[in-house]
Short mmCIF file of C-alpha atoms and ligand atoms in Angstrom, two decimals:
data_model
loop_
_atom_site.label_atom_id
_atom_site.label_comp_id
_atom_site.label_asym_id
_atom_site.label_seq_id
_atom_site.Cartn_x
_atom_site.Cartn_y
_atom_site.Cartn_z
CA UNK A 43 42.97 34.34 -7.12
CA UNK A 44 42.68 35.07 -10.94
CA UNK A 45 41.50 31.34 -12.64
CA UNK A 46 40.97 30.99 -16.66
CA UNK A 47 39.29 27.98 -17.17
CA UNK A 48 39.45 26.69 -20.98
CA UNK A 49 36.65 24.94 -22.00
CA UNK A 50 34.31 26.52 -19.06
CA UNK A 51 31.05 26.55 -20.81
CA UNK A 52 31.39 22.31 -21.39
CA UNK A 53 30.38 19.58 -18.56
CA UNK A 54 32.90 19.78 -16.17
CA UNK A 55 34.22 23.00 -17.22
CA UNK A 56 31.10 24.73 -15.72
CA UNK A 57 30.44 22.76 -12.72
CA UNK A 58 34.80 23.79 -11.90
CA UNK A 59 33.70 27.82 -12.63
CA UNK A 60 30.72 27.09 -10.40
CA UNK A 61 32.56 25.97 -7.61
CA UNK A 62 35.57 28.57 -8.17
CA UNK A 63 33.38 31.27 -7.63
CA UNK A 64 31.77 29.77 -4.65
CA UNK A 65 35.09 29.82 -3.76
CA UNK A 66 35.55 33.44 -3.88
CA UNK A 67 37.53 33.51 -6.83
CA UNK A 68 37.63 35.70 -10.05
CA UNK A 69 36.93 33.27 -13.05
CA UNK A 70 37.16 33.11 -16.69
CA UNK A 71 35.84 31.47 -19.03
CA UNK A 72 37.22 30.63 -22.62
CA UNK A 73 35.18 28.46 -24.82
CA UNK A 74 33.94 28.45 -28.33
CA UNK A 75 30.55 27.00 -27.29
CA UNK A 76 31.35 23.91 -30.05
CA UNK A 77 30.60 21.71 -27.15
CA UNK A 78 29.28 23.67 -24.06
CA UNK A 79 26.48 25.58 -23.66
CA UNK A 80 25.76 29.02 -22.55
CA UNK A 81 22.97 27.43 -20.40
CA UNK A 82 25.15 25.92 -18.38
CA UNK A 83 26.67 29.31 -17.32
CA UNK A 84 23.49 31.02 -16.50
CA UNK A 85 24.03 30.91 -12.47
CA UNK A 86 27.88 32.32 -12.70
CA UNK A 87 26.84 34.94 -15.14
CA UNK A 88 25.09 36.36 -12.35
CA UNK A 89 28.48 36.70 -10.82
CA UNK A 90 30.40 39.99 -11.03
CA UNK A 91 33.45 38.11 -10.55
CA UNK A 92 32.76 36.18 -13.65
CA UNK A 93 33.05 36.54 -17.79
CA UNK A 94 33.08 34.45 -20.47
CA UNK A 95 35.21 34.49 -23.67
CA UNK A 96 33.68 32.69 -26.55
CA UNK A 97 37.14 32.27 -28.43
CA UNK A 98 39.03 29.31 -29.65
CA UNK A 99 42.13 28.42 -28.11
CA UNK A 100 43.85 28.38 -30.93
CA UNK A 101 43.19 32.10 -31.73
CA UNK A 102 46.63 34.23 -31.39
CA UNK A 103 44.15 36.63 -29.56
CA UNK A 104 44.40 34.19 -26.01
CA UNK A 105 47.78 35.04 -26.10
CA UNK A 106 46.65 39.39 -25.61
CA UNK A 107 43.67 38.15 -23.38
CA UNK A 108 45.65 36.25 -20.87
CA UNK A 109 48.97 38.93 -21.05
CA UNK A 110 46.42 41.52 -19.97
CA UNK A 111 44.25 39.03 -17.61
CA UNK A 112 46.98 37.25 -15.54
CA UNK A 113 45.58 34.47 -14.73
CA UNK A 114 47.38 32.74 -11.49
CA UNK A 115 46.36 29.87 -12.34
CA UNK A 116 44.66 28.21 -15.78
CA UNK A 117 42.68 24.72 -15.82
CA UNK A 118 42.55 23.53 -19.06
CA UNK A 119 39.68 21.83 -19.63
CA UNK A 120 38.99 22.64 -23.32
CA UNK A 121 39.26 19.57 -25.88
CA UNK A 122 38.14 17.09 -28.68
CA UNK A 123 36.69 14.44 -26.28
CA UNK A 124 35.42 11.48 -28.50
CA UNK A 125 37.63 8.35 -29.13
CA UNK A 126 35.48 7.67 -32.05
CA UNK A 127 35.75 10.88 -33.98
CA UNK A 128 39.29 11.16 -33.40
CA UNK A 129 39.44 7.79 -35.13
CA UNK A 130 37.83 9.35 -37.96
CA UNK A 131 40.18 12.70 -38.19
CA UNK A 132 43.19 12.55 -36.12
CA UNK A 133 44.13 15.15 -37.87
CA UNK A 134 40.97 17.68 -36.35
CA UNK A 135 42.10 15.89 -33.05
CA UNK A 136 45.49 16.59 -32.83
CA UNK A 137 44.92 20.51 -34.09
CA UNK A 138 42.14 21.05 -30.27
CA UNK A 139 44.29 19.01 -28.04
CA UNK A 140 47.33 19.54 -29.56
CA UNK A 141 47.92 22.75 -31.20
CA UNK A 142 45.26 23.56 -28.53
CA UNK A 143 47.71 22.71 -25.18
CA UNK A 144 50.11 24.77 -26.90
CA UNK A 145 48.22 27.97 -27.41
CA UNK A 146 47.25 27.59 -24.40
CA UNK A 147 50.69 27.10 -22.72
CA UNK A 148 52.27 29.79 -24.60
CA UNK A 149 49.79 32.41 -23.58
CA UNK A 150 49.88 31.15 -19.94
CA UNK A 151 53.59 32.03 -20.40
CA UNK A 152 53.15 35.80 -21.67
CA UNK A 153 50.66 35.73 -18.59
CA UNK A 154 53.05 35.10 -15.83
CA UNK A 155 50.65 32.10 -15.32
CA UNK A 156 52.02 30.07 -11.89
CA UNK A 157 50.02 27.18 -12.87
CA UNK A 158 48.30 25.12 -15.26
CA UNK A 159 46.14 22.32 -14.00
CA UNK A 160 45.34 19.54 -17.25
CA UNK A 161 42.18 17.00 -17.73
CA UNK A 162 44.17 14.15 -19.09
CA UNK A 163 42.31 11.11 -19.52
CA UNK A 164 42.43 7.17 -18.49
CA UNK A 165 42.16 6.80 -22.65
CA UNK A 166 46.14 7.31 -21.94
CA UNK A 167 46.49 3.73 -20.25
CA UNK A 168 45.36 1.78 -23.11
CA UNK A 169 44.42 -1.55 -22.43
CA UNK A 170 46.10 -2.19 -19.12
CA UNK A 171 46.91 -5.13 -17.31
CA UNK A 172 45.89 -4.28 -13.74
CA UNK A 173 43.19 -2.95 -13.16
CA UNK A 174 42.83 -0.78 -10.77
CA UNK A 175 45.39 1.09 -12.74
CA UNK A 176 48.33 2.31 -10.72
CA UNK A 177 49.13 6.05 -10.68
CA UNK A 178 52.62 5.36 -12.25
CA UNK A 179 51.36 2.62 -14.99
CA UNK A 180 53.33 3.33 -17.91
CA UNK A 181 51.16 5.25 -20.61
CA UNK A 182 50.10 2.84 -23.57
CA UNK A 183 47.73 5.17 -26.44
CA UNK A 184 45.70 3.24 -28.55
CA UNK A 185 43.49 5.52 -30.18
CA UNK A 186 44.63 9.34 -31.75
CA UNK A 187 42.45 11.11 -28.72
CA UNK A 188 44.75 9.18 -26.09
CA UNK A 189 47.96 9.89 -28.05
CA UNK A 190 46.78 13.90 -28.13
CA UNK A 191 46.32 14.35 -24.15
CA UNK A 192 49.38 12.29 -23.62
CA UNK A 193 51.28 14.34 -25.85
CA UNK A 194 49.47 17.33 -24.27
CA UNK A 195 50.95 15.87 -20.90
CA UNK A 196 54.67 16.27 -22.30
CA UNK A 197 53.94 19.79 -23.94
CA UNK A 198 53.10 20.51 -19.59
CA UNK A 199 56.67 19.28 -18.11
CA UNK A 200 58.56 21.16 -21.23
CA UNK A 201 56.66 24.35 -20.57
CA UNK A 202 58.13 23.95 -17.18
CA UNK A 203 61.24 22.91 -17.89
CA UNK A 204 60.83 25.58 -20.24
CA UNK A 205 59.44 28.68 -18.66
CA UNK A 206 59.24 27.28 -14.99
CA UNK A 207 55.07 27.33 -15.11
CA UNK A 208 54.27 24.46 -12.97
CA UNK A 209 51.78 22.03 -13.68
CA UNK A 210 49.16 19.04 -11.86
CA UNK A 211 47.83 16.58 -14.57
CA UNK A 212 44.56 15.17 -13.43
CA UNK A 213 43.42 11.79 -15.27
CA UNK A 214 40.16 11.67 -15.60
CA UNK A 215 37.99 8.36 -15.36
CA UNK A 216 34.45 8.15 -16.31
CA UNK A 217 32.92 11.54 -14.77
CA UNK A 218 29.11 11.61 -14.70
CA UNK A 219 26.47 14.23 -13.35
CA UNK A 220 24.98 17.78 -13.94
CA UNK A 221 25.13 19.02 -17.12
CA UNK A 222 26.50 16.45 -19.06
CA UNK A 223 25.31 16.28 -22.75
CA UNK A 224 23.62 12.85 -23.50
CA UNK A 225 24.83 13.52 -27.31
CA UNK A 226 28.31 12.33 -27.18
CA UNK A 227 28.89 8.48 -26.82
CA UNK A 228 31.53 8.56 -23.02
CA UNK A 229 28.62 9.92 -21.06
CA UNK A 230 26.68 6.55 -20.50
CA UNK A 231 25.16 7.83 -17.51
CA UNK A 232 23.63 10.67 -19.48
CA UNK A 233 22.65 8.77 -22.19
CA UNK A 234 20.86 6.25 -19.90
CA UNK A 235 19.42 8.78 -17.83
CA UNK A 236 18.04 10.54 -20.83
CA UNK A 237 16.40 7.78 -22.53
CA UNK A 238 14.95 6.23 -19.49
CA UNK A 239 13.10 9.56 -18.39
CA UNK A 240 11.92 9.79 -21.54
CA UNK A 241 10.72 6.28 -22.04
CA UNK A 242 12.81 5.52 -24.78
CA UNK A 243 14.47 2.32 -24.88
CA UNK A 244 18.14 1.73 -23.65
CA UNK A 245 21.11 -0.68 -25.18
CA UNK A 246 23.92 -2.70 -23.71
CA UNK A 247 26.70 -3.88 -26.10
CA UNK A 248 27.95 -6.81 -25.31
CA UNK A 249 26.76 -9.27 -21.91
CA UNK A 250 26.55 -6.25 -20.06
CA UNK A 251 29.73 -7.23 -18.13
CA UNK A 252 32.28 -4.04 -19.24
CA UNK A 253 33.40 -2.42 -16.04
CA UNK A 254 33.81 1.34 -15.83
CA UNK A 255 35.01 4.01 -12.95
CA UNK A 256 31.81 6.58 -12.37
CA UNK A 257 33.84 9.56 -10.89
CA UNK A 258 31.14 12.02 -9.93
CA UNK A 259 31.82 15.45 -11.23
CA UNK A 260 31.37 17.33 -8.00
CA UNK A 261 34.78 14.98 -6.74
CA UNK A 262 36.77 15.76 -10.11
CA UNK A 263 35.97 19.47 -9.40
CA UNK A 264 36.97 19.48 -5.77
CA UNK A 265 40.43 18.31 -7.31
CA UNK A 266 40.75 20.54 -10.00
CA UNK A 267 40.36 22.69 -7.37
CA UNK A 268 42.96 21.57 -4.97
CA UNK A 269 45.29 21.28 -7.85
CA UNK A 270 44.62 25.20 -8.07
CA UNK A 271 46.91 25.71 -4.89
CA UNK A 272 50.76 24.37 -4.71
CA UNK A 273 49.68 20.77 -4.16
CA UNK A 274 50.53 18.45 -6.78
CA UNK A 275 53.45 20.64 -8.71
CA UNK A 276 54.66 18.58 -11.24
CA UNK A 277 52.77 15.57 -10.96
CA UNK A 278 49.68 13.54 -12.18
CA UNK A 279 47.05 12.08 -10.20
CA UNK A 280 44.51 9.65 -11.00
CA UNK A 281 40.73 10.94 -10.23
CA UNK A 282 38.64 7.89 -10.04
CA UNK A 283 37.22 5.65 -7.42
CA UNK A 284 38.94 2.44 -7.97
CA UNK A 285 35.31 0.72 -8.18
CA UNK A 286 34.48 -1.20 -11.50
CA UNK A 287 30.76 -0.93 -11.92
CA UNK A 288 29.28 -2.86 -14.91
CA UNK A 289 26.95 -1.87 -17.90
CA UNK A 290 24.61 -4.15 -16.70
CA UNK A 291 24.51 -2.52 -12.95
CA UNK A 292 24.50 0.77 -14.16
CA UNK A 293 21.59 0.76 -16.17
CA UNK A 294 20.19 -0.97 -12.83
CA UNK A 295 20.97 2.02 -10.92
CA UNK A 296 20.02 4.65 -13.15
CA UNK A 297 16.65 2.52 -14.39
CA UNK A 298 16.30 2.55 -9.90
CA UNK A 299 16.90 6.67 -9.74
CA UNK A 300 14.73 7.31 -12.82
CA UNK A 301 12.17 5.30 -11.74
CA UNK A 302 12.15 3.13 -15.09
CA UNK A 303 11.80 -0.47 -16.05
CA UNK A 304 15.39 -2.26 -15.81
CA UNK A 305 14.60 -3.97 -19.33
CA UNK A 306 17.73 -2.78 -21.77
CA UNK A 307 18.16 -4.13 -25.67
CA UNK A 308 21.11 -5.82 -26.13
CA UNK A 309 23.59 -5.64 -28.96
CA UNK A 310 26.86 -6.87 -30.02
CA UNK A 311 29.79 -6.18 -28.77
CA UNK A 312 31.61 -2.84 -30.17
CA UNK A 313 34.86 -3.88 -32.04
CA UNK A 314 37.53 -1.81 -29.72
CA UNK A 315 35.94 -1.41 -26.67
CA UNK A 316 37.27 -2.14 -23.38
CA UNK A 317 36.25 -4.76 -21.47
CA UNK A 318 37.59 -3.53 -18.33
CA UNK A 319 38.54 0.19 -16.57
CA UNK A 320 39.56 1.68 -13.07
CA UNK A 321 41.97 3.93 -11.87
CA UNK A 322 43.59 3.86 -8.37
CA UNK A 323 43.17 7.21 -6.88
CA UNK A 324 45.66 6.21 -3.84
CA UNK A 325 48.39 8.94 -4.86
CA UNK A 326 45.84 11.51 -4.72
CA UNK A 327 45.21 11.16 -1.37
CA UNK A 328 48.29 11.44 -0.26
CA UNK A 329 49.58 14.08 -3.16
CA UNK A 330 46.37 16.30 -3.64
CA UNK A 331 44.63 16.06 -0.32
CA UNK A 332 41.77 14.86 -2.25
CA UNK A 333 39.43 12.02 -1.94
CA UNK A 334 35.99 10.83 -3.75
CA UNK A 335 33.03 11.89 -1.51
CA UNK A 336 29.64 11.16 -3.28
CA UNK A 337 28.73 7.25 -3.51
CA UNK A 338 27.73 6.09 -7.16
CA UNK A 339 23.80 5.91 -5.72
CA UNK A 340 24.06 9.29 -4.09
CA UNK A 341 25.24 10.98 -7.59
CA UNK A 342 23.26 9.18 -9.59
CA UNK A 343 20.36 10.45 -7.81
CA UNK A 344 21.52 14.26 -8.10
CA UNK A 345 22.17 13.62 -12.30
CA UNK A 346 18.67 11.74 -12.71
CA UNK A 347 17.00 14.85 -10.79
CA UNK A 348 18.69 17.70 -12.68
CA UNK A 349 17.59 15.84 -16.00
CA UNK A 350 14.30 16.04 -14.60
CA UNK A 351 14.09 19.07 -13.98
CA UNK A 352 15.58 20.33 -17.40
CA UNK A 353 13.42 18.05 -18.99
CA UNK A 354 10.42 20.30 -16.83
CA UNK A 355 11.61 23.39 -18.08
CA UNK A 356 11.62 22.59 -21.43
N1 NAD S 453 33.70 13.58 -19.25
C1 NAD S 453 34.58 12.63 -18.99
O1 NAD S 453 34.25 11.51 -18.56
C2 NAD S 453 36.07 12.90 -19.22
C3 NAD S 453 36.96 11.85 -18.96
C4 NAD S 453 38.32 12.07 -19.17
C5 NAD S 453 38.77 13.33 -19.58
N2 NAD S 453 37.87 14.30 -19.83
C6 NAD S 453 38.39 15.62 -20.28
O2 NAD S 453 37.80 16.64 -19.50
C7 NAD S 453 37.67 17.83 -20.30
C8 NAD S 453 36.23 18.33 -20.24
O3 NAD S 453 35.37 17.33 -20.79
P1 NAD S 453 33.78 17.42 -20.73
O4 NAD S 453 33.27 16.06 -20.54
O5 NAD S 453 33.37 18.52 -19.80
O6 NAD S 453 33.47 17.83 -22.24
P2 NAD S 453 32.64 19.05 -22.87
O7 NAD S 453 32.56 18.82 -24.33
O8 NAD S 453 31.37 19.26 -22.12
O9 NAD S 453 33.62 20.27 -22.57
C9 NAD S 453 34.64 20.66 -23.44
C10 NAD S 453 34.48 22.13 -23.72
O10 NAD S 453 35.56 22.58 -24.52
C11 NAD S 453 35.04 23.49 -25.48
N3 NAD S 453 35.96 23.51 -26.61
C12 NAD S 453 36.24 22.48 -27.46
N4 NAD S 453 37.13 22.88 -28.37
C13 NAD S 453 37.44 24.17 -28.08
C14 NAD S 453 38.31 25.13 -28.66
N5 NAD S 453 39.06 24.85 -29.73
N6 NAD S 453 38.39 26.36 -28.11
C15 NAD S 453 37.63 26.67 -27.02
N7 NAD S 453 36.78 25.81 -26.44
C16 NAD S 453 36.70 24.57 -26.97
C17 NAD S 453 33.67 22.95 -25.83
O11 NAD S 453 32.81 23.94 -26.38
C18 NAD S 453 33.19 22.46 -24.47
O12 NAD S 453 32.48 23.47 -23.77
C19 NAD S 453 38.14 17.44 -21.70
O13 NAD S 453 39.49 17.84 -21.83
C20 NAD S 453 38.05 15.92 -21.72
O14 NAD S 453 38.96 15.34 -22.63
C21 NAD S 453 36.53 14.13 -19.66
#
């Protein structure tokens, strides 16, 4: 089938166009390459059933591009993605995930588009009270970027109330592997990986103990791409493992892959952070078909060897 994939140049974006072409699928990509990296598109550009748009979503033009494309199906991957700087300008925030869901809505409608498939993330939940957080826990925002993907998540069931274009909402937990930018401040196993190949020295805020749900990036695809078909219509699914894993243990593991000294600085405690995070993936199991595959050690490895190797090319 036709797939448009918004954001396909970024992280996940790629390793989801990747693994729709494998597939057998014709892809496209629309990104404005604020975030992503033509790099990361180097093996699908080989691939005559890919292209890549470098285009905002906000630009009326998406609206011509996917009315003459037809996508079947869009994943919309494309986004602000830092809590902190959408502390600093909700304003910028709401305008990419916002306005952006929109555009990107209203142009899957001139499309035809069956179905959009969303990265929503476990920012949505807030500070919750059990953890691992049910599939149905009641939404609770706390910062601007968790108040634009849930409000993203409503603009999905009106355009399908709407128009009838049927949705899956995936909620993302802490995704970590290939191509990941150490630059931004969510990808901790980046950052860690980065600075520990490259001998520079490593911090943990806090006593180390914050818990977090590593979701490896090949899984999250895998259920982007299940969500592709007709499973899930309608619905949201947590993508996660359910596991807590703690600063201190990760920097253990990573320190282990990389072949590095386990000696992190410590700091204080960030004013806002979360002491605690995972997601219970249960209703995906039943609802998607999907489940997590690739043990924290396992993708560790894989991330800690790609860096390598980028680092060798460079
Ligand atoms: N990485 C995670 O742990 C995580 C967790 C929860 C949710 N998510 C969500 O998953 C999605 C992908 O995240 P990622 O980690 O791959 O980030 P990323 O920054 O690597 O990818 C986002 C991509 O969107 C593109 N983009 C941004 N604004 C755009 C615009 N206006 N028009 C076109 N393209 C634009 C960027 O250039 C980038 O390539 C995002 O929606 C993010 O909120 C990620």
């Amino acid at each position: 089938m036709r797939i448009l994939v918004t954001g396909g140049a970024g992280f996940i974006g790629s390793n989801l166009v990747d693994r729709l072409l494998a597939d057998g699928h014709e892809v496209m990509a629309v990104d404005d390459l604020s975030g992503g990296d033509r790099d990361n598109l180097v093996a699908a550009a080989r691939s005559p059933r890919f292209r890549l748009h470098e285009m905002d979503i906000r630009e009326p033009a998406l609206i011509g591009l996917v009315a003459e494309w037809k996508p079947e199906v869009i994943c919309h991957l494309a986004a602000q993605i830092s809590v902190r700087k959408s502390v600093a300008d909700p304003v910028h925030d709401a305008r990419l995930n916002v306005e952006g869901t929109a555009s990107v809505l209203t142009a899957a409608h001139s499309g035809g588009t069956r179905k959009v498939v969303f990265a929503s993330s476990v920012a949505v939940y807030g500070r919750p009270a059990v953890i691992p957080v049910p599939g149905d826990a009641a939404a609770d925002p706390r910062s601007p970027y968790a108040a634009s993907k849930l409000s993203a998540e409503t603009y999905l069931a009106a355009f399908k109330a709407l128009h009838g274009i049927d949705y899956t909402t995936l909620v993302l937990s802490n995704v970590y592997g290939p191509r990941q930018s150490p630059d931004g401040e969510a990808g901790v196993v980046a950052i860690f990986t980065d600075a520990l190949l490259n001998g520079a020295p490593t911090v943990l805020y806090g006593d180390g103990a914050q818990t977090r749900d590593y979701i490896f990036v090949d899984d999250v695809v895998d259920g982007f791409a299940l969500a592709c078909g007709d499973a899930g219509g309608g619905r949201r699914f947590n993508l996660g493992t359910g596991v807590e894993t703690t600063d201190r243990g990760l920097h253990t593991l990573v320190a282990e892959a990389a072949g590095a000294a386990d000696e992190p600085d410590g700091a204080e405690v960030r004013p806002g952070d979360l002491p605690a995070m995972a997601v219970d993936p249960a209703p995906a199991f039943e609802g998607l078909g999907w489940r997590p595959q690739t043990d924290l050690a396992t993708g560790l490895k894989a991330t800690v060897d790609w860096a390598r190797t980028r680092m060798a090319a460079r």
